[in-house]
Coordinates of C-alpha atoms and ligand atoms in Angstrom, one line a residue:
M1 CA 0.0 0.0 0.0
S2 CA 1.1 3.6 -0.3
A3 CA 1.7 5.7 2.8
K4 CA -0.5 8.6 3.9
I5 CA 0.5 11.5 6.1
K6 CA -2.6 13.3 7.1
L7 CA -2.7 16.7 8.8
N8 CA -5.0 19.7 9.3
A9 CA -3.0 22.9 9.5
A10 CA -5.8 24.6 11.4
N11 CA -5.5 22.0 14.1
T12 CA -2.3 23.0 15.9
G13 CA -0.5 21.8 19.0
A14 CA 2.3 23.2 21.2
V15 CA 5.1 25.4 20.0
I16 CA 8.2 23.2 19.3
N17 CA 10.9 24.4 21.6
R18 CA 13.9 25.2 19.5
N19 CA 16.0 23.5 22.2
I20 CA 14.8 20.1 21.0
Y21 CA 17.5 20.7 18.3
G22 CA 20.2 21.1 21.1
H23 CA 23.7 19.6 21.3
F24 CA 26.0 18.2 23.9
S25 CA 29.8 18.7 24.1
E26 CA 31.8 16.9 26.7
H27 CA 35.5 16.9 27.6
L28 CA 35.7 13.6 25.9
G29 CA 38.1 12.5 23.1
R30 CA 38.3 15.1 20.4
C31 CA 34.9 16.8 21.0
I32 CA 36.2 20.0 22.7
Y33 CA 40.0 19.8 22.0
G34 CA 40.6 19.6 18.2
G35 CA 36.9 19.5 17.4
L36 CA 35.5 22.8 18.7
F37 CA 38.5 24.4 20.2
V38 CA 42.0 24.5 18.8
G39 CA 43.5 27.5 20.8
E40 CA 44.4 30.9 19.5
D41 CA 47.9 29.9 18.4
S42 CA 46.7 27.0 16.2
P43 CA 47.4 27.2 12.4
I44 CA 43.8 26.0 12.0
P45 CA 41.7 29.1 11.3
N46 CA 40.0 30.2 14.6
K47 CA 38.5 33.0 16.4
N48 CA 39.7 33.3 20.0
G49 CA 40.5 29.6 19.8
M50 CA 37.2 28.3 18.3
R51 CA 37.4 26.6 14.9
T52 CA 35.8 28.9 12.4
D53 CA 34.8 26.1 10.0
V54 CA 33.0 24.2 12.8
V55 CA 31.4 27.3 14.3
E56 CA 30.1 28.3 10.8
A57 CA 28.7 24.9 10.1
L58 CA 26.9 24.8 13.5
R59 CA 25.5 28.3 13.0
N60 CA 24.0 27.0 9.7
I61 CA 21.9 24.4 11.6
R62 CA 21.0 27.0 14.2
V63 CA 22.3 25.2 17.3
P64 CA 20.0 26.6 19.9
V65 CA 21.6 25.3 23.1
L66 CA 24.8 23.6 24.0
R67 CA 25.3 21.4 27.1
W68 CA 28.8 21.3 28.8
P69 CA 31.1 20.0 30.3
G70 CA 29.7 16.5 30.6
G71 CA 28.5 13.8 30.8
C72 CA 30.5 11.8 33.3
F73 CA 33.2 14.4 33.1
A74 CA 30.8 16.9 34.7
D75 CA 30.9 15.2 38.1
E76 CA 34.7 15.3 38.2
Y77 CA 35.0 18.9 36.9
H78 CA 36.0 21.7 39.2
W79 CA 35.2 24.9 37.5
E80 CA 37.9 26.9 39.3
D81 CA 40.6 24.7 37.6
G82 CA 39.4 26.2 34.3
I83 CA 39.6 30.0 34.9
G84 CA 42.5 32.4 35.1
P85 CA 45.8 32.5 33.2
K86 CA 46.1 29.3 31.1
E87 CA 49.7 28.5 32.1
S88 CA 48.7 28.2 35.7
R89 CA 45.5 26.2 35.2
K90 CA 45.5 22.8 36.9
R91 CA 46.3 19.7 34.9
M92 CA 44.3 16.6 35.6
V93 CA 43.9 13.2 34.1
N94 CA 40.6 12.6 32.5
T95 CA 40.0 9.2 34.1
N96 CA 36.6 8.8 32.5
W97 CA 37.7 9.2 29.0
G98 CA 40.9 7.8 27.7
G99 CA 43.2 8.7 30.6
V100 CA 44.5 11.8 28.8
V101 CA 45.8 15.0 30.4
E102 CA 43.2 17.7 30.6
D103 CA 45.0 21.0 30.8
N104 CA 41.8 23.0 31.5
S105 CA 42.6 25.4 28.7
F106 CA 39.0 25.3 27.7
G107 CA 37.0 26.5 30.8
T108 CA 34.1 28.7 31.7
H109 CA 35.1 31.8 29.7
E110 CA 36.0 29.7 26.6
F111 CA 32.7 27.8 26.7
L112 CA 30.7 31.0 27.0
E113 CA 32.7 32.6 24.2
L114 CA 31.9 29.5 22.1
C115 CA 28.2 29.9 22.8
E116 CA 28.4 33.6 21.9
Q117 CA 30.0 32.7 18.6
L118 CA 27.3 30.1 17.9
G119 CA 24.5 32.4 19.0
C120 CA 23.2 29.7 21.3
E121 CA 22.2 29.3 25.0
P122 CA 24.6 27.7 27.3
Y123 CA 23.5 24.7 29.5
I124 CA 26.0 24.1 32.2
N125 CA 25.9 20.7 33.9
A126 CA 27.5 21.2 37.4
N127 CA 29.2 18.7 39.7
V128 CA 27.3 16.9 42.4
G129 CA 29.2 13.7 42.5
S130 CA 32.6 15.0 43.6
G131 CA 31.8 18.6 44.2
T132 CA 30.3 20.6 47.1
V133 CA 27.3 22.8 47.5
R134 CA 29.6 25.8 48.0
E135 CA 31.5 25.1 44.7
M136 CA 28.3 24.9 42.7
A137 CA 26.8 28.0 44.3
E138 CA 30.0 30.0 43.7
W139 CA 30.1 28.9 40.1
V140 CA 26.6 30.3 39.6
E141 CA 27.7 33.5 41.4
Y142 CA 30.7 33.8 39.1
L143 CA 28.5 33.3 36.1
N144 CA 25.6 35.5 36.9
S145 CA 26.1 37.9 39.8
E146 CA 26.9 41.6 39.5
G147 CA 27.6 42.0 43.2
D148 CA 30.9 43.4 44.4
S149 CA 32.0 40.1 45.9
T150 CA 35.3 38.3 45.9
V151 CA 34.0 35.7 43.5
V152 CA 32.7 38.3 41.1
K153 CA 35.9 40.3 41.3
K154 CA 37.7 37.2 40.2
R155 CA 35.6 37.2 37.0
W156 CA 36.4 40.9 36.4
A157 CA 40.1 40.1 36.9
N158 CA 39.7 37.4 34.3
G159 CA 38.5 39.9 31.8
R160 CA 34.7 39.6 32.0
K161 CA 32.8 42.5 33.5
D162 CA 29.2 41.6 32.7
P163 CA 27.5 38.5 34.0
W164 CA 26.6 36.0 31.4
N165 CA 23.1 35.3 32.8
V166 CA 23.3 31.5 32.3
K167 CA 19.9 30.1 32.6
Y168 CA 20.1 26.3 32.2
L169 CA 21.8 24.6 35.2
G170 CA 22.1 20.8 35.4
V171 CA 22.5 19.6 39.0
G172 CA 24.6 16.4 38.5
N173 CA 24.8 14.0 35.6
E174 CA 23.8 10.3 35.6
S175 CA 23.8 10.5 39.4
W176 CA 22.5 6.9 39.3
G177 CA 25.8 5.8 37.6
C178 CA 29.0 7.6 36.8
G179 CA 27.8 10.7 38.7
G180 CA 27.9 9.0 42.1
N181 CA 26.0 5.7 42.0
M182 CA 23.3 7.3 44.2
R183 CA 19.9 5.9 45.0
P184 CA 16.9 8.1 43.8
E185 CA 15.8 9.0 47.4
Y186 CA 19.3 10.2 48.2
Y187 CA 19.8 12.1 44.9
A188 CA 16.4 13.8 45.2
D189 CA 17.5 15.2 48.6
E190 CA 20.9 16.2 47.2
F191 CA 19.2 17.9 44.3
R192 CA 17.0 19.9 46.8
R193 CA 20.0 20.9 48.8
Y194 CA 22.3 21.9 45.9
S195 CA 19.7 23.8 44.1
T196 CA 18.6 25.7 47.1
F197 CA 22.0 27.5 47.2
C198 CA 22.2 28.2 43.5
R199 CA 20.7 31.6 43.5
N200 CA 18.9 33.7 41.0
Y201 CA 20.9 36.9 40.4
G202 CA 19.3 40.1 39.0
T203 CA 16.6 39.3 36.6
N204 CA 18.1 36.0 35.5
K205 CA 16.0 33.1 36.7
L206 CA 17.8 29.8 36.8
Y207 CA 16.1 26.8 35.0
R208 CA 17.0 24.0 37.4
I209 CA 17.5 20.6 35.8
A210 CA 17.4 17.4 37.9
C211 CA 19.1 14.2 36.8
G212 CA 16.4 11.9 35.6
P213 CA 16.3 8.3 34.6
N214 CA 18.4 6.0 32.6
A215 CA 16.2 4.6 29.8
G216 CA 13.4 2.6 31.3
D217 CA 14.2 3.2 35.0
W218 CA 10.6 4.1 36.0
A219 CA 11.4 3.8 39.7
W220 CA 14.0 6.6 39.4
T221 CA 11.4 8.9 37.8
E222 CA 8.7 8.0 40.4
T223 CA 11.0 8.7 43.4
L224 CA 12.5 11.9 41.9
M225 CA 9.2 13.4 40.9
K226 CA 7.7 12.5 44.3
N227 CA 10.4 14.2 46.2
A228 CA 11.8 16.9 44.0
A229 CA 9.2 17.9 41.4
A230 CA 8.4 21.1 43.4
F231 CA 12.0 22.2 43.3
C232 CA 13.0 21.6 39.6
D233 CA 12.0 23.0 36.2
A234 CA 12.9 19.8 34.3
I235 CA 14.2 16.3 34.6
T236 CA 16.4 14.6 32.2
L237 CA 16.3 11.3 30.3
H238 CA 19.2 9.4 28.8
Y239 CA 18.8 6.8 26.1
Y240 CA 21.3 5.5 23.6
T241 CA 20.6 3.3 20.7
V242 CA 23.0 0.3 20.8
P243 CA 22.3 -1.9 17.8
T244 CA 23.2 -5.3 19.4
G245 CA 21.9 -4.3 22.8
E246 CA 25.2 -5.5 24.2
W247 CA 27.5 -2.9 25.7
E248 CA 30.5 -5.2 25.4
D249 CA 30.1 -5.5 21.6
K250 CA 27.8 -2.8 20.3
G251 CA 28.3 -3.4 16.6
S252 CA 30.2 -1.5 13.9
A253 CA 29.2 2.0 12.9
T254 CA 29.9 1.2 9.2
E255 CA 29.8 -2.6 8.6
F256 CA 26.4 -4.0 9.2
D257 CA 23.8 -6.0 7.4
S258 CA 20.2 -5.2 6.9
E259 CA 19.3 -7.3 10.0
M260 CA 21.5 -5.0 12.1
Y261 CA 20.1 -2.0 10.3
Y262 CA 16.6 -2.8 11.3
A263 CA 17.7 -3.9 14.8
T264 CA 19.1 -0.4 15.2
L265 CA 15.9 1.3 14.0
R266 CA 13.8 -1.0 16.3
G267 CA 16.1 0.0 19.2
T268 CA 15.7 3.7 18.5
T269 CA 11.9 3.6 18.3
R270 CA 12.0 2.5 21.9
M271 CA 12.3 6.2 22.6
E272 CA 8.5 6.6 22.0
K273 CA 7.7 4.2 24.8
L274 CA 10.3 5.8 27.1
L275 CA 8.8 9.3 26.5
E276 CA 5.3 8.1 27.1
G277 CA 6.2 6.0 30.1
H278 CA 8.1 8.7 31.9
L279 CA 5.7 11.4 31.0
A280 CA 2.8 9.3 32.4
I281 CA 4.7 9.0 35.7
M282 CA 5.5 12.7 35.7
D283 CA 1.8 13.5 35.2
K284 CA 1.0 11.8 38.5
Y285 CA 3.1 14.2 40.5
D286 CA 2.9 17.2 38.2
P287 CA -0.6 17.3 36.7
K288 CA -0.2 20.9 35.7
H289 CA 2.9 20.1 33.6
K290 CA 5.2 22.6 35.3
V291 CA 8.2 20.2 35.0
G292 CA 9.6 19.6 31.5
L293 CA 11.4 16.5 30.1
I294 CA 14.9 17.0 28.6
V295 CA 16.4 14.2 26.6
D296 CA 19.9 15.5 27.1
E297 CA 21.8 12.5 25.8
W298 CA 20.5 10.5 22.9
G299 CA 21.9 8.9 19.7
T300 CA 23.7 5.9 18.4
W301 CA 26.6 4.3 20.3
Y302 CA 28.7 1.8 18.3
N303 CA 32.1 0.2 18.8
V304 CA 34.8 2.8 18.3
E305 CA 36.4 3.1 14.8
P306 CA 39.2 0.5 14.7
G307 CA 42.6 1.9 15.7
T308 CA 41.2 4.8 17.7
N309 CA 41.5 5.3 21.5
P310 CA 38.6 3.3 23.0
G311 CA 38.1 6.0 25.5
F312 CA 37.5 8.6 22.8
L313 CA 34.2 7.1 21.5
Y314 CA 35.0 8.2 17.9
Q315 CA 32.6 6.6 15.4
Q316 CA 31.7 7.1 11.8
N317 CA 28.2 8.1 10.8
T318 CA 26.1 6.7 7.9
M319 CA 22.6 7.0 6.4
R320 CA 21.5 4.6 9.2
D321 CA 22.3 7.4 11.7
A322 CA 20.3 9.8 9.5
M323 CA 17.3 7.5 9.9
V324 CA 17.8 7.4 13.7
A325 CA 18.0 11.2 13.8
A326 CA 14.9 11.5 11.7
I327 CA 12.9 9.1 13.9
N328 CA 13.9 10.7 17.2
L329 CA 13.4 14.3 16.0
N330 CA 10.0 13.5 14.7
L331 CA 9.2 11.9 18.1
F332 CA 10.4 14.9 20.0
N333 CA 8.4 17.2 17.9
S334 CA 5.3 15.1 18.4
H335 CA 5.8 15.4 22.2
A336 CA 6.5 19.2 22.0
D337 CA 4.0 19.8 24.8
R338 CA 6.3 18.1 27.3
V339 CA 9.8 17.6 25.7
V340 CA 11.4 21.0 26.2
M341 CA 15.0 20.2 25.2
A342 CA 17.0 17.4 23.7
N343 CA 20.8 17.2 23.2
I344 CA 22.3 14.8 20.7
A345 CA 25.5 13.1 21.9
Q346 CA 27.8 14.6 20.9
T347 CA 28.5 17.6 18.6
V348 CA 31.9 16.8 17.1
N349 CA 34.0 13.6 16.9
V350 CA 32.1 11.7 19.6
L351 CA 29.3 9.2 19.2
Q352 CA 26.5 10.3 16.8
S353 CA 28.3 13.5 15.8
V354 CA 27.1 16.1 13.3
I355 CA 30.7 17.0 12.4
L356 CA 33.9 15.0 12.2
T357 CA 37.3 16.6 12.0
D358 CA 40.8 15.4 11.1
G359 CA 43.5 18.0 11.7
D360 CA 42.4 21.0 9.7
Q361 CA 39.8 19.0 7.7
M362 CA 36.1 18.9 8.6
L363 CA 33.2 17.0 7.2
L364 CA 29.4 17.1 7.8
T365 CA 27.8 13.8 8.6
P366 CA 24.4 12.5 7.4
T367 CA 23.1 13.3 10.9
Y368 CA 24.2 17.0 10.3
H369 CA 22.1 17.1 7.2
V370 CA 19.0 15.8 9.0
F371 CA 19.4 18.7 11.5
D372 CA 19.6 21.0 8.5
L373 CA 16.4 19.6 7.0
Y374 CA 14.5 19.9 10.3
K375 CA 15.7 23.4 11.4
A376 CA 12.4 25.1 10.2
H377 CA 10.6 23.3 13.1
Q378 CA 12.5 25.4 15.7
D379 CA 9.9 27.6 17.5
A380 CA 7.2 26.6 15.0
T381 CA 3.8 25.4 16.1
L382 CA 3.3 21.7 15.9
V383 CA 0.7 20.4 13.5
P384 CA -0.1 16.8 14.6
V385 CA 0.1 14.2 11.9
T386 CA -1.3 10.7 11.5
V387 CA 0.7 8.3 9.4
A388 CA -0.8 5.2 7.8
C389 CA 1.9 3.0 6.3
D390 CA 3.4 -0.5 6.2
T391 CA 5.8 -1.8 8.8
V392 CA 9.1 -3.2 7.6
E393 CA 11.0 -5.7 9.8
G394 CA 9.0 -4.5 12.8
V395 CA 9.6 -0.8 12.1
Q396 CA 7.0 1.8 11.0
Q397 CA 8.2 2.5 7.4
V398 CA 7.3 6.2 7.3
T399 CA 7.8 8.6 10.1
A400 CA 6.8 12.3 10.0
S401 CA 6.1 15.5 11.8
A402 CA 4.8 18.9 10.8
S403 CA 4.8 22.5 12.0
I404 CA 3.7 25.9 10.9
K405 CA 5.5 29.2 11.3
E406 CA 4.8 32.6 9.7
G407 CA 2.3 31.0 7.3
V408 CA 4.8 28.3 6.0
L409 CA 4.0 24.7 6.6
T410 CA 7.0 22.3 7.1
V411 CA 6.6 18.5 7.0
T412 CA 9.6 16.3 7.6
A413 CA 9.4 12.7 6.8
A414 CA 11.6 9.6 6.4
N415 CA 11.1 6.4 4.5
V416 CA 13.3 4.1 6.7
A417 CA 12.9 1.0 4.5
A418 CA 16.5 0.2 3.5
D419 CA 15.8 0.0 -0.2
K420 CA 12.0 0.1 -0.9
A421 CA 10.7 3.3 -2.5
E422 CA 7.2 4.3 -1.4
K423 CA 4.5 6.4 -2.7
V424 CA 3.7 8.9 0.0
V425 CA 0.6 11.1 0.0
L426 CA 0.6 14.2 2.0
D427 CA -3.0 14.9 2.7
I428 CA -3.2 18.5 3.8
A429 CA -6.4 20.1 5.1
G430 CA -6.8 23.6 6.4
F431 CA -4.2 25.1 4.1
D432 CA -4.3 26.5 0.6
V433 CA -1.4 24.8 -1.0
K434 CA 0.2 27.1 -3.6
D435 CA 3.8 26.3 -3.7
V436 CA 5.7 23.2 -2.7
S437 CA 9.5 22.7 -2.5
I438 CA 11.3 19.7 -1.2
R439 CA 14.8 18.9 -0.1
I440 CA 16.0 15.4 0.3
L441 CA 18.8 13.4 1.9
S442 CA 19.0 9.8 0.5
G443 CA 21.4 7.0 -0.2
D444 CA 22.3 3.5 0.6
M445 CA 22.1 2.6 4.3
H446 CA 25.9 2.4 4.4
D447 CA 26.6 5.7 2.7
K448 CA 28.8 8.1 4.6
N449 CA 31.1 11.0 4.2
T450 CA 34.8 10.5 4.5
F451 CA 37.8 12.9 4.4
E452 CA 38.4 11.5 0.9
D453 CA 34.8 12.0 -0.2
K454 CA 33.2 14.7 1.9
E455 CA 30.1 15.3 -0.1
R456 CA 29.0 11.8 -1.0
V457 CA 25.9 12.2 1.2
T458 CA 24.4 15.7 1.0
I459 CA 21.1 17.5 0.6
A460 CA 19.6 17.8 -2.9
D461 CA 16.5 19.4 -4.3
F462 CA 13.8 16.8 -4.9
T463 CA 11.4 17.1 -7.8
D464 CA 9.8 13.6 -8.0
F465 CA 6.4 14.8 -6.7
E466 CA 3.2 16.3 -7.9
V467 CA 0.3 18.2 -6.4
T468 CA -2.9 16.4 -7.1
G469 CA -6.4 16.2 -5.8
E470 CA -5.1 13.7 -3.2
G471 CA -2.5 16.1 -1.9
V472 CA 1.3 16.3 -2.4
V473 CA 2.3 12.9 -3.8
L474 CA 5.9 11.9 -3.5
N475 CA 7.8 8.9 -4.7
L476 CA 10.1 8.6 -1.7
P477 CA 13.2 6.5 -2.1
G478 CA 14.2 4.0 0.5
C479 CA 16.5 5.3 3.3
S480 CA 15.7 8.9 2.7
V481 CA 14.6 12.0 4.7
V482 CA 12.8 15.0 3.2
E483 CA 11.8 18.4 4.2
V484 CA 8.6 19.5 2.4
T485 CA 8.0 23.3 2.5
V486 CA 4.5 24.3 1.7
R487 CA 3.5 27.9 1.1
G488 CA 0.0 29.1 0.9
Ligands
AHR1 O1 28.1 10.6 26.1 C1 29.0 9.7 26.7 C2 28.6 9.4 28.1 O2 27.4 8.7 28.1 C3 28.4 10.5 29.0 O3 29.5 11.0 29.6 C4 27.5 9.9 30.1 O4 26.7 10.9 30.7 C5 26.8 8.8 29.4 O5 26.9 7.6 30.1

């Protein structure tokens, strides 16, 4: 049968928070060092140490928010080690990730400079696991206060007069695991204690983010919401797509058969059950929906590229990853009433990156192009869709979401079947369709960009469609993602 995506543009839902298109950058492998930051003395073109090629590419997909400094690294990070003259900054060994020396040359000022260059909001994830309440409270004071205090004077001495007014504050990361192996009752109390002393300064109101569950840990959500919902603005969810389901051997990023391809897609669609399950628990304790859900780590996790440091989590990225991105972003859009942010892991050179670098070379991954195809959804109003289609190897063949902004309707859809083209009918009511343009990303499931062939997978204009009495009718190739722009 052909697939049908049905929508009524007059029937709208919530505004899609632009932060759903957020990113995550940890002191891990070559994400920060080499990926985003090369230092001012580098021969690689940079502005105040930030790679100009990478910043420009990220600006193009309108990165709205960037989470830092971890991940597991966050709960070993002591912010004072990363301020002041670089030559006297403390050196440490990054025991979480590859055992390499962290010289703290990228710290608070550098991160906030990066966010300014990207034009995005900073999301700082602070240390609960090995930190203190005082340390976190003083970091917030350093960031946001204008008061004539010793902490603020230190910021002035380090060259920054005005406060940054950082809004998003994560209180611990994976506190159920690498962030301290805490029990939910204990963490909920710790969250309450830590966040009490993180003050609002001036007109800046902190958005306090509590560490939520790992995947399907319903009990964590239950206990956290019961004990801390009144004190937080959002809780987090982490879920990675591991094709084999085995952490010891997760599968290759590039060498996989169609069985593994579909296993990956089946694994990633679990996100829907996770969102619905955790939101249902949250509803019990927060019927007025004051607490948002932030999926601040998501994406694929494979075995590292052969020959690379296993602690650096460097992996290639294929059209399979593009399908994973399309499925998840459509799901987040569809839950825009409760999902207030999501941060793919991780921006550059780590896990499901949007960018890979090699020395002064940079390439955009298939996942990058999906973020490009979806960027019109940022701050647009959701138009709920219903999709009628086949399933293939246990996966819904067509996934879609739609939104409207300033009179322009955007539909994003993917045909995730590895190699089966599908006739897709876009049945649009409540909108006078005058002009349609379509951009597509397509290829074989294994297709990827390499430093030898950087543009193998890229966005193209798509003309294989017509506007008929049925709607917009597309012949969508297998393993493809489209952005359909409809003007009235
Ligand atoms: O993104 C890699 C790691 O995955 C993060 O540091 C941690 O939070 C998660 O387990």
